[in-house]
Tab-separated table of C-alpha atoms and ligand atoms in Angstrom:
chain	number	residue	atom	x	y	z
G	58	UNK	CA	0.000	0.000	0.000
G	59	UNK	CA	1.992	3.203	-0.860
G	60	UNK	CA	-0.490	5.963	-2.272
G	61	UNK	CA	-3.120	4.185	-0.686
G	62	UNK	CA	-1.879	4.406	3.111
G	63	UNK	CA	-3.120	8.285	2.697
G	64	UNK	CA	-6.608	8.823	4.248
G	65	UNK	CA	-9.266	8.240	1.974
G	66	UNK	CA	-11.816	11.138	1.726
G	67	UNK	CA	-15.482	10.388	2.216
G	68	UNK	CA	-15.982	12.063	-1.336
G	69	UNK	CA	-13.913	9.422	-2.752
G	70	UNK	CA	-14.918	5.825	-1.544
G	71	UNK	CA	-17.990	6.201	1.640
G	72	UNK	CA	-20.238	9.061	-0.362
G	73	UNK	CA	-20.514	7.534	-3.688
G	74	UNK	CA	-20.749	4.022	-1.908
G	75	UNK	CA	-23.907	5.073	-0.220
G	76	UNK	CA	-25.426	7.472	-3.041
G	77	UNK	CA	-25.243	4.531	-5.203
G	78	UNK	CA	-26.448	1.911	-2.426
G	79	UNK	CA	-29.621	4.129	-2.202
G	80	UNK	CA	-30.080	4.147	-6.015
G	81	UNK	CA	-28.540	0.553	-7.149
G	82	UNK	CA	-28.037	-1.876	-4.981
G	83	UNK	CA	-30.163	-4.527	-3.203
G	84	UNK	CA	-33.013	-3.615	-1.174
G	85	UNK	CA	-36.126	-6.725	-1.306
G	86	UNK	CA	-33.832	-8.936	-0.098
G	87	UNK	CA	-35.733	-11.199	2.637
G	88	UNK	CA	-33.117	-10.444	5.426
G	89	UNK	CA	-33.148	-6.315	4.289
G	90	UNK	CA	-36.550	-5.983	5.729
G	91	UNK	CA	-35.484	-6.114	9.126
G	92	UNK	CA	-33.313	-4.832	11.746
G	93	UNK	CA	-34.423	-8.400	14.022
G	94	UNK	CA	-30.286	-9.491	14.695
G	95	UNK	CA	-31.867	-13.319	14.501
G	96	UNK	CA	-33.092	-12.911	11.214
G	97	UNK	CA	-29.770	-10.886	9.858
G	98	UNK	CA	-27.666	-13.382	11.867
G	99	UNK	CA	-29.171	-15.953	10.184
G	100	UNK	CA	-28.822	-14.811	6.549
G	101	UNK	CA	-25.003	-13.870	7.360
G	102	UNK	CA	-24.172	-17.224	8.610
G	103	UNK	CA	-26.022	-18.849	5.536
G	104	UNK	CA	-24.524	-16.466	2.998
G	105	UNK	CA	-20.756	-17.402	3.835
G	106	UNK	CA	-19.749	-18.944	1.337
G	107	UNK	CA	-23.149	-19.354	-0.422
G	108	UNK	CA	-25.015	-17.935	-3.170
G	109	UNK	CA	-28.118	-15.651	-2.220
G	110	UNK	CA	-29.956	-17.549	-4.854
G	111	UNK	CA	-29.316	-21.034	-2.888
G	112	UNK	CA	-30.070	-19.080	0.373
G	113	UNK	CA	-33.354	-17.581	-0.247
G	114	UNK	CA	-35.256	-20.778	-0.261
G	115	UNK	CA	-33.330	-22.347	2.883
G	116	UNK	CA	-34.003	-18.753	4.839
G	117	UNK	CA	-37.542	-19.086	4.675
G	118	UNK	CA	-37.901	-22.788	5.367
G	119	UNK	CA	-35.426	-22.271	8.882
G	120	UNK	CA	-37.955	-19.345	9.502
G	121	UNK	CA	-40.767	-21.075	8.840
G	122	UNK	CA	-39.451	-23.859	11.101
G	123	UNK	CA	-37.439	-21.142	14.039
G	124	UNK	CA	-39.102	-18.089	14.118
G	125	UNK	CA	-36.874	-17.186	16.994
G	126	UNK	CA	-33.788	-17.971	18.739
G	127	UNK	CA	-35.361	-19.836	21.628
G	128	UNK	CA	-37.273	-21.859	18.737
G	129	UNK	CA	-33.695	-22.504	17.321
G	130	UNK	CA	-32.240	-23.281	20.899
G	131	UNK	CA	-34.632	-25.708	21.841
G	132	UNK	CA	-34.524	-27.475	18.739
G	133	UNK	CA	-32.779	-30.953	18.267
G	134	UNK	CA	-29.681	-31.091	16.590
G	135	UNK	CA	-30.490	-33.778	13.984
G	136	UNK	CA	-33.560	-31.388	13.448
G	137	UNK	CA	-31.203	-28.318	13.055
G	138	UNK	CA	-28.761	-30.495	10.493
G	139	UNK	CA	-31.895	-31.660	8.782
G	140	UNK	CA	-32.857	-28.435	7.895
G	141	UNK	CA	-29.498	-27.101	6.443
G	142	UNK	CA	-28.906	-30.197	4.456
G	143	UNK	CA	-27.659	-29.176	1.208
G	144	UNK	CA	-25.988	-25.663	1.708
G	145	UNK	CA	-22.683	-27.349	2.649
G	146	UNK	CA	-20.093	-26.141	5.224
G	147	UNK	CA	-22.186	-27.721	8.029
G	148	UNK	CA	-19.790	-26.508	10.826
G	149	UNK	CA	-21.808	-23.281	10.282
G	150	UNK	CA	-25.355	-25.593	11.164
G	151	UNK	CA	-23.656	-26.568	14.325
G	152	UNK	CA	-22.203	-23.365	15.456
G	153	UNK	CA	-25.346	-21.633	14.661
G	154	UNK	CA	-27.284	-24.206	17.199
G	155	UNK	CA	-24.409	-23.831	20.132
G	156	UNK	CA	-24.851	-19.165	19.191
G	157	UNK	CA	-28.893	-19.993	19.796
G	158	UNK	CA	-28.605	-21.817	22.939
G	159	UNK	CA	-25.662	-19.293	23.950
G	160	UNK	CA	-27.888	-16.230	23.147
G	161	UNK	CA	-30.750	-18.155	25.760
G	162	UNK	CA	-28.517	-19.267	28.030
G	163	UNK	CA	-26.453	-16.139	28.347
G	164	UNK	CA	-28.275	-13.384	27.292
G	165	UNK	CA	-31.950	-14.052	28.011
G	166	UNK	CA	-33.206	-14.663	24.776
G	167	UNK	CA	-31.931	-11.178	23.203
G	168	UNK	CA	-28.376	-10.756	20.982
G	169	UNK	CA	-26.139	-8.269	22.522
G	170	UNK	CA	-26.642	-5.124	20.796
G	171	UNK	CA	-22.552	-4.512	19.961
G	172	UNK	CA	-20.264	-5.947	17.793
G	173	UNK	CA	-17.282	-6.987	20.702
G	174	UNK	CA	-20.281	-9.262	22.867
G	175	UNK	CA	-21.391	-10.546	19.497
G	176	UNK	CA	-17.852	-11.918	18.522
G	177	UNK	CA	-18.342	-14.048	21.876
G	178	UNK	CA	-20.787	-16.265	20.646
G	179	UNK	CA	-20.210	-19.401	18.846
G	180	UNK	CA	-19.819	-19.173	14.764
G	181	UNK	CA	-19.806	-15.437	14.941
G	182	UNK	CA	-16.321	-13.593	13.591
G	183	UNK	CA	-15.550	-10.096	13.296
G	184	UNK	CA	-16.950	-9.402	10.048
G	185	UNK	CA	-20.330	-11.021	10.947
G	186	UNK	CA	-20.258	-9.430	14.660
G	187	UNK	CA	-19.971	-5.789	12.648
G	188	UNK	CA	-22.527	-6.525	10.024
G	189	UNK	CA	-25.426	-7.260	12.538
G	190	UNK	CA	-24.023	-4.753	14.547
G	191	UNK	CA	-24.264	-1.936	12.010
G	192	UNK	CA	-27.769	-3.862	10.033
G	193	UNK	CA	-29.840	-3.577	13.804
G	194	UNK	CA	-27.764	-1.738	15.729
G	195	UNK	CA	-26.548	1.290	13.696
G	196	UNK	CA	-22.854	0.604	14.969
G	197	UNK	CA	-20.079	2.142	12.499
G	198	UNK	CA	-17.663	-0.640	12.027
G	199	UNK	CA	-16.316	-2.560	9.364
G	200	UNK	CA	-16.874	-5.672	8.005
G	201	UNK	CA	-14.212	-7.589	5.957
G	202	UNK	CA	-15.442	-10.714	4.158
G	203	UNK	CA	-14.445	-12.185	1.041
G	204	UNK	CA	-16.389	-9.498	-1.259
G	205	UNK	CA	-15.270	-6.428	1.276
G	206	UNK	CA	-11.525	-7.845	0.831
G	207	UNK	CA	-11.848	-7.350	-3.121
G	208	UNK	CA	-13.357	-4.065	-3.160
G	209	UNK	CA	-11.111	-2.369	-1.172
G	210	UNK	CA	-7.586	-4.106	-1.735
G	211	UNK	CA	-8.827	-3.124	-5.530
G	212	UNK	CA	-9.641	0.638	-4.637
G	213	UNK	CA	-6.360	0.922	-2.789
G	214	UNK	CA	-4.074	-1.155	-4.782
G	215	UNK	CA	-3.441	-3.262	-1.489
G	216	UNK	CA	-0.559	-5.484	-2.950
G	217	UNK	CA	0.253	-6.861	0.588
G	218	UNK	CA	-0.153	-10.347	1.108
G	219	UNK	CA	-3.371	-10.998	3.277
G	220	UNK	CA	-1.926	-15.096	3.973
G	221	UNK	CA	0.110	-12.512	6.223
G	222	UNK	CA	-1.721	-11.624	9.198
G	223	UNK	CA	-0.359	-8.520	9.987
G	224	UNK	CA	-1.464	-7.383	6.612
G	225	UNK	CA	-5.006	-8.299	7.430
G	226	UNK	CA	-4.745	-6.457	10.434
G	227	UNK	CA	-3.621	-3.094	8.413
G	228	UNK	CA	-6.718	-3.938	5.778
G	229	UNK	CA	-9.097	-4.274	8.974
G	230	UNK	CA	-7.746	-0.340	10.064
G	231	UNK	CA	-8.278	0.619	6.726
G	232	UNK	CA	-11.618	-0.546	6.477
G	233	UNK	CA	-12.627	1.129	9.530
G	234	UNK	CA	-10.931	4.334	8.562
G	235	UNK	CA	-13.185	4.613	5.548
G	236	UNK	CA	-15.892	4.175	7.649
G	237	UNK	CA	-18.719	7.133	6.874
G	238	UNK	CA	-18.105	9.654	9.607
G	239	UNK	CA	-19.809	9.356	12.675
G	240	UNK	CA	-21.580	6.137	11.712
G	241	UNK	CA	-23.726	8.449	9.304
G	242	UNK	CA	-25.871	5.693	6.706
G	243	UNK	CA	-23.920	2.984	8.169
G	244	UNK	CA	-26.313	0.875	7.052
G	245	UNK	CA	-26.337	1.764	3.144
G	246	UNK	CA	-22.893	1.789	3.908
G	247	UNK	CA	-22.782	-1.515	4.821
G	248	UNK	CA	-25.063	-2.923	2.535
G	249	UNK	CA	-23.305	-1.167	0.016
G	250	UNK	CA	-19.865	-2.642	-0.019
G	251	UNK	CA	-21.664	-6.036	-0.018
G	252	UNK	CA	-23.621	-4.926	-3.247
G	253	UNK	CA	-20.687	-3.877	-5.078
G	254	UNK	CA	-18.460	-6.930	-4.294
G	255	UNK	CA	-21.233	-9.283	-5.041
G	256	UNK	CA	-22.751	-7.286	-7.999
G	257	UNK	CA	-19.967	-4.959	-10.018
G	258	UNK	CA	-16.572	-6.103	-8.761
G	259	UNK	CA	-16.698	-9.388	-9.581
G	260	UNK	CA	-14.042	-11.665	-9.051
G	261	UNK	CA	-12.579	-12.257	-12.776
G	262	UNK	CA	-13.882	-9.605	-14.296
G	263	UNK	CA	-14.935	-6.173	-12.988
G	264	UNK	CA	-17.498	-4.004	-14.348
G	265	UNK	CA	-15.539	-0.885	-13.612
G	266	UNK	CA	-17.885	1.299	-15.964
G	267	UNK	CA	-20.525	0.581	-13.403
G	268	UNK	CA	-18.494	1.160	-10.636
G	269	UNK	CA	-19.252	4.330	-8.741
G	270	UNK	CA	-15.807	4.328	-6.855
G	271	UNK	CA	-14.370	3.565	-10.143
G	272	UNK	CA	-13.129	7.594	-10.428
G	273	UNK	CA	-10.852	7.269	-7.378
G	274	UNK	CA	-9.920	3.224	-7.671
G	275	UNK	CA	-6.047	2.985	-7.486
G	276	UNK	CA	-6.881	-0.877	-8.537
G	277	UNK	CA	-8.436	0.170	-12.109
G	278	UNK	CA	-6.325	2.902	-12.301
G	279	UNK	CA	-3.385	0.693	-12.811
G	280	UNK	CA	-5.318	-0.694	-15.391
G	281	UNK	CA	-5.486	-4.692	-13.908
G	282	UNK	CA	-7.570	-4.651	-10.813
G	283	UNK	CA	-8.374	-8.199	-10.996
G	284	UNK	CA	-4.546	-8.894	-9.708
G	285	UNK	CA	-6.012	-7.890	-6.264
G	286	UNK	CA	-6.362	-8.647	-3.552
G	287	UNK	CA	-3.044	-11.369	-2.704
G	288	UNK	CA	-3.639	-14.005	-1.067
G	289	UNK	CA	-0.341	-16.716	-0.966
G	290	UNK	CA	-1.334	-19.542	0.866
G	291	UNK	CA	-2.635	-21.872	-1.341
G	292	UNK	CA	-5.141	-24.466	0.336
G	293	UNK	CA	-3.686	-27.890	0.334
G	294	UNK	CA	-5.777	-30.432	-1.094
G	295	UNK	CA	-5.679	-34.041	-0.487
G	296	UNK	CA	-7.581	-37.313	-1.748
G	297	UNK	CA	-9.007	-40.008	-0.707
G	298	UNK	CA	-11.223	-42.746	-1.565
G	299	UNK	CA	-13.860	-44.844	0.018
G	300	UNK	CA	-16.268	-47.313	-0.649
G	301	UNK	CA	-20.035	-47.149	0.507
G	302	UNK	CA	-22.279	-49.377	1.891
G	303	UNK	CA	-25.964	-48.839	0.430
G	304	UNK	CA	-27.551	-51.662	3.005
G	305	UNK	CA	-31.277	-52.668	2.119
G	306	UNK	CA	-33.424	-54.770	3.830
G	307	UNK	CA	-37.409	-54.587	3.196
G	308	UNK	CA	-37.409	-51.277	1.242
G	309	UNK	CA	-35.190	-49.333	4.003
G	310	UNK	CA	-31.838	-48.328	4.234
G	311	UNK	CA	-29.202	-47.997	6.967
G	312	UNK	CA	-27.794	-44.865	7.971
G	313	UNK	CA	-25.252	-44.238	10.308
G	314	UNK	CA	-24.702	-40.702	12.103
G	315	UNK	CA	-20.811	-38.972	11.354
G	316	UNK	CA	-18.867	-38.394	14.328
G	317	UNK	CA	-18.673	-35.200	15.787
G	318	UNK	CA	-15.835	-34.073	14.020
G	319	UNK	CA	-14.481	-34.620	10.461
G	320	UNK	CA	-16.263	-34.627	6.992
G	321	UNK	CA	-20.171	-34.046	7.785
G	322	UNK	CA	-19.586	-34.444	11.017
G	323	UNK	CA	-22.756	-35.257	12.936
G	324	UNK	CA	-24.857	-35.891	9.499
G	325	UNK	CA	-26.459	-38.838	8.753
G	326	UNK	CA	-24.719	-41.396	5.856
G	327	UNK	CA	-23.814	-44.382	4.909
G	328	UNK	CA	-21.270	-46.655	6.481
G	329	UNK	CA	-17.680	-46.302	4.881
G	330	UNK	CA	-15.216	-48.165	4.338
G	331	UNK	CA	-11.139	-48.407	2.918
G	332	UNK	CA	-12.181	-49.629	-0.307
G	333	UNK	CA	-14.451	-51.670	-1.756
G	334	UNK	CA	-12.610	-54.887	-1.009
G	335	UNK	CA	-12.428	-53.929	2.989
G	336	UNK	CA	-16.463	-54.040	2.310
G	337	UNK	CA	-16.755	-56.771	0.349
G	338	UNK	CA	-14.239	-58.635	3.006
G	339	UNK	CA	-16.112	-57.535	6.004
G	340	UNK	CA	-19.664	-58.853	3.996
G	341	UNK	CA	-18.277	-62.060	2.667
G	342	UNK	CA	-20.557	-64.127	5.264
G	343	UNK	CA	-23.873	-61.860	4.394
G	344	UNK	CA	-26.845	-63.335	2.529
G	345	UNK	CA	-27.897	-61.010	-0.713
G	346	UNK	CA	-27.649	-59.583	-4.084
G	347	UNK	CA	-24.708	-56.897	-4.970
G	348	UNK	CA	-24.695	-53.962	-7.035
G	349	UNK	CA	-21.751	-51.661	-8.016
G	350	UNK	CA	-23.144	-48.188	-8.691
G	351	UNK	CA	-20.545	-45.523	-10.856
G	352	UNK	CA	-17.939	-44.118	-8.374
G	353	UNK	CA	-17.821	-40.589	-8.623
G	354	UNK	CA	-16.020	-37.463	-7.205
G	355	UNK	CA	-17.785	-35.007	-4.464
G	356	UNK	CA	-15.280	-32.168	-4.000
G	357	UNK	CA	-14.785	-30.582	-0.593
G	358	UNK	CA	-12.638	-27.646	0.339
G	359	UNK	CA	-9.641	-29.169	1.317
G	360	UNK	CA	-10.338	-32.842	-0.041
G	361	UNK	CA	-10.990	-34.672	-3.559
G	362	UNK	CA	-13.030	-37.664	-2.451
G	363	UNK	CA	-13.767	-40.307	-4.499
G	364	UNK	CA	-16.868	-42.560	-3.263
G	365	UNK	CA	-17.464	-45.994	-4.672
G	366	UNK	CA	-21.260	-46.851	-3.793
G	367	UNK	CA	-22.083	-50.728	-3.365
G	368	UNK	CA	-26.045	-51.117	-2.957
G	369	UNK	CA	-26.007	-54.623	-0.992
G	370	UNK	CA	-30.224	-56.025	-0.893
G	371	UNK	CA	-30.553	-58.532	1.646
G	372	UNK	CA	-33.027	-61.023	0.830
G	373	UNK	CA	-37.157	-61.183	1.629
G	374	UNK	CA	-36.593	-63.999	3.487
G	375	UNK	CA	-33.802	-63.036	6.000
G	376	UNK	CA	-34.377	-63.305	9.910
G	377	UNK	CA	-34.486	-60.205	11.867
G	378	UNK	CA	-31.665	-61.600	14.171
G	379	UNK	CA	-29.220	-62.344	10.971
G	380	UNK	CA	-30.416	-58.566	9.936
G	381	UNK	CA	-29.258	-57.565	13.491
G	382	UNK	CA	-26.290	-59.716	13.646
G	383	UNK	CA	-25.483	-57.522	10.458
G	384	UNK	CA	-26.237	-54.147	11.518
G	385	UNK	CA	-24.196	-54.948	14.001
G	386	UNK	CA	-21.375	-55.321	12.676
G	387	UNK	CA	-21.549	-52.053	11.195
G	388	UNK	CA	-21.671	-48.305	12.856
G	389	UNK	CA	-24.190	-47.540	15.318
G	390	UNK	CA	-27.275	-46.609	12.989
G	391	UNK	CA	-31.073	-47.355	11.774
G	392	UNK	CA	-33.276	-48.280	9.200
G	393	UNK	CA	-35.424	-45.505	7.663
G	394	UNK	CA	-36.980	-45.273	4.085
G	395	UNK	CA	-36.039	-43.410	1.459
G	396	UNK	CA	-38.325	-40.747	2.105
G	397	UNK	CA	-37.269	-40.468	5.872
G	398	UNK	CA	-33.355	-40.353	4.507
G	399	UNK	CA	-34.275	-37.353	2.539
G	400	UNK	CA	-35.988	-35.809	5.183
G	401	UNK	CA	-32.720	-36.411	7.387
G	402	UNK	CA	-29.409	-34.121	7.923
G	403	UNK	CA	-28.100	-36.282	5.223
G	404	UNK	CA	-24.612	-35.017	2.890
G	405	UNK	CA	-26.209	-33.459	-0.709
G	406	UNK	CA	-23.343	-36.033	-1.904
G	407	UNK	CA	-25.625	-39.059	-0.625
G	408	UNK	CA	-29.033	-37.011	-1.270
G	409	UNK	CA	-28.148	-36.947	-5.085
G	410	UNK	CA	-27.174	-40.609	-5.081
G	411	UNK	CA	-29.962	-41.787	-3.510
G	412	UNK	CA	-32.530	-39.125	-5.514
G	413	UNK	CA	-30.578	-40.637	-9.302
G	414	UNK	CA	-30.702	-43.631	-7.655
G	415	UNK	CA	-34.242	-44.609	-6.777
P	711	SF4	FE1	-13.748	-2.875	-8.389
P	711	SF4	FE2	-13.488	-1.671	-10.767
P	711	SF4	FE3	-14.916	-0.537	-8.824
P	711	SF4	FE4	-12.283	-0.659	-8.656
P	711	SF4	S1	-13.455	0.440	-10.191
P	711	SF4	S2	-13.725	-1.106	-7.015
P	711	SF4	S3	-11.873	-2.650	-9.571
P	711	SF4	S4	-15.377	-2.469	-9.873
């Protein structure tokens, strides 16, 4: 940051931002119509790392289901899970359950009405802390997600590396520098610099012309914006492979619940195992008719996983004791129909199997 480390007039970046906030950017979104912190905490959780198209429809059904936190709070995990099934990430499910029952538990029901007590509760970082703070509370202070980061290392030509934490650190007093004065439209503020990294300053290819920072942006200005922001660290991905074990017995299949840490942890899926010989070792003695479905590839963050599915239908005519003598063998679980599976917490990767499938 050389030029940019100068203090950014409002006229350049925070006045513009709002004008064209006010004029452009998003306003019928579900979660805009409120200053209710459950409802925005909700949509900011669910909109890490998520489309809003994907979110809309799961925002309404967790409403529909938890119209408040103490709905949320008392509800059962597997319930919780159930209902986020499909938008991925599901540490964010689980964190959001532990925030509800912290919010009861510690707070009486009501989210602390600043950004610092906010950052206390489970799931809830900085950046989402300071955008419910400034959405219900008014609070000036800056947010710095993924979006934020692009705008502004673009407008400043911010070359530093952000793998480097002090050079986060210098982007988050930056970010609250340009702050509007006084807190003044916080809010459009807010919403604003969302808007534009969502909507104009896209990723791989910037619509500067739309821009309305564009006058001022050091990032354009040098004439390849998209360079910014740097980021080093590369994520390091790994494989693996497993088999699956698609167990039916008298129209019902046997899931088994994830630990509580790992892949999908606490989700409901099949058992795994090594490969498919492990399985077909480990079900050499059971009665039944095998089917190899296509292996295919479900992509994680930090993992390439290839899953081989094995759809093993135990005959009519089997006992309930060699069923049990079988189940037991395998992960703590339970029968449930196909219907019931889909209803469960279940991975999308298993959902689309099963939904191809049947
Ligand atoms: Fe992004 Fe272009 Fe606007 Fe700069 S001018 S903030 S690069 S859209």
């Amino acid at each position: 940051m050389s030029e940019s480390s100068a203090p950014v007039p409002a006229a350049r970046f925070a006045t513009p931002l709002i004008a064209w906030q006010r004029t452009h950017g998003r306003h019928t979104l579900p979660w805009q119509q409120t200053t209710d912190p459950y409802r925005v905490w909700l949509s900011e959780i669910m909109l890490q790392q998520t489309q809003v198209a994907t979110v809309l429809g799961y925002y309404a059904r967790f409403l529909q289901r938890f119209p408040d936190v103490r709905a949320l709070a008392a509800a059962e995990q597997d319930d919780v899970l159930a209902l986020w099934s499909g938008l991925g990430y599901y540490s964010r499910a689980r964190n959001m359950h532990a925030c509800a029952k912290a919010v009861v538990a510690r707070f009486g029901g009501e989210f602390p009405r600043g950004s610092e007590l906010l950052q206390t509760l489970p799931g809830i970082g900085r950046s989402t802390a300071a955008a419910i703070a400034a959405f219900c509370f008014g609070e000036r202070v800056a947010i710095l997600d993924g979006n934020v980061k692009r705008v502004l290392t673009r407008f400043l030509a911010y070359g530093a590396d952000l793998a480097v934490a002090a050079n986060e650190r210098a982007l988050w007093a930056k970010a609250t520098e340009m702050l509007p004065a006084h807190g003044d439209g916080i809010e459009s503020y807010t919403q604003g610099i969302m808007d534009l990294g969502a909507t104009v300053c896209a990723t791989r290819s910037p619509q500067c012309l739309l821009c309305p920072v564009q006058p001022h942006c050091l990032g354009r200005r040098e004439g390849s914006p998209e360079r910014y922001p740097v980021k080093t660290r590369k994520l390091k991905r790994s494989q693996r492979e497993n088999a699956w074990l698609w167990l039916v017995w008298d129209d019902q299949l046997w899931l088994v619940q994830r630990p509580d840490t790992g892949v999908w942890a606490g989700l409901w899926s099949f058992p795994e195992f090594e490969s498919t010989d492990t399985l077909a070792g480990a079900a050499a003695s059971w009665p039944g008719e095998v089917t190899p479905l296509a292996s295919f590839k479900h992509v994680l963050t930090h993992l390439d996983w290839t899953l081989h599915p094995v759809v093993w239908r135990l005959p009519a005519k089997v006992t309930r004791r060699q069923v049990d003598a079988i189940t037991a063998t395998l992960p703590a679980g339970r029968w449930v129909t196909v219907d019931e599976a889909l209803a469960m917490g279940v991975p999308s990767a298993l959902r689309k199997l099963v939904m191809r499938s049947v």
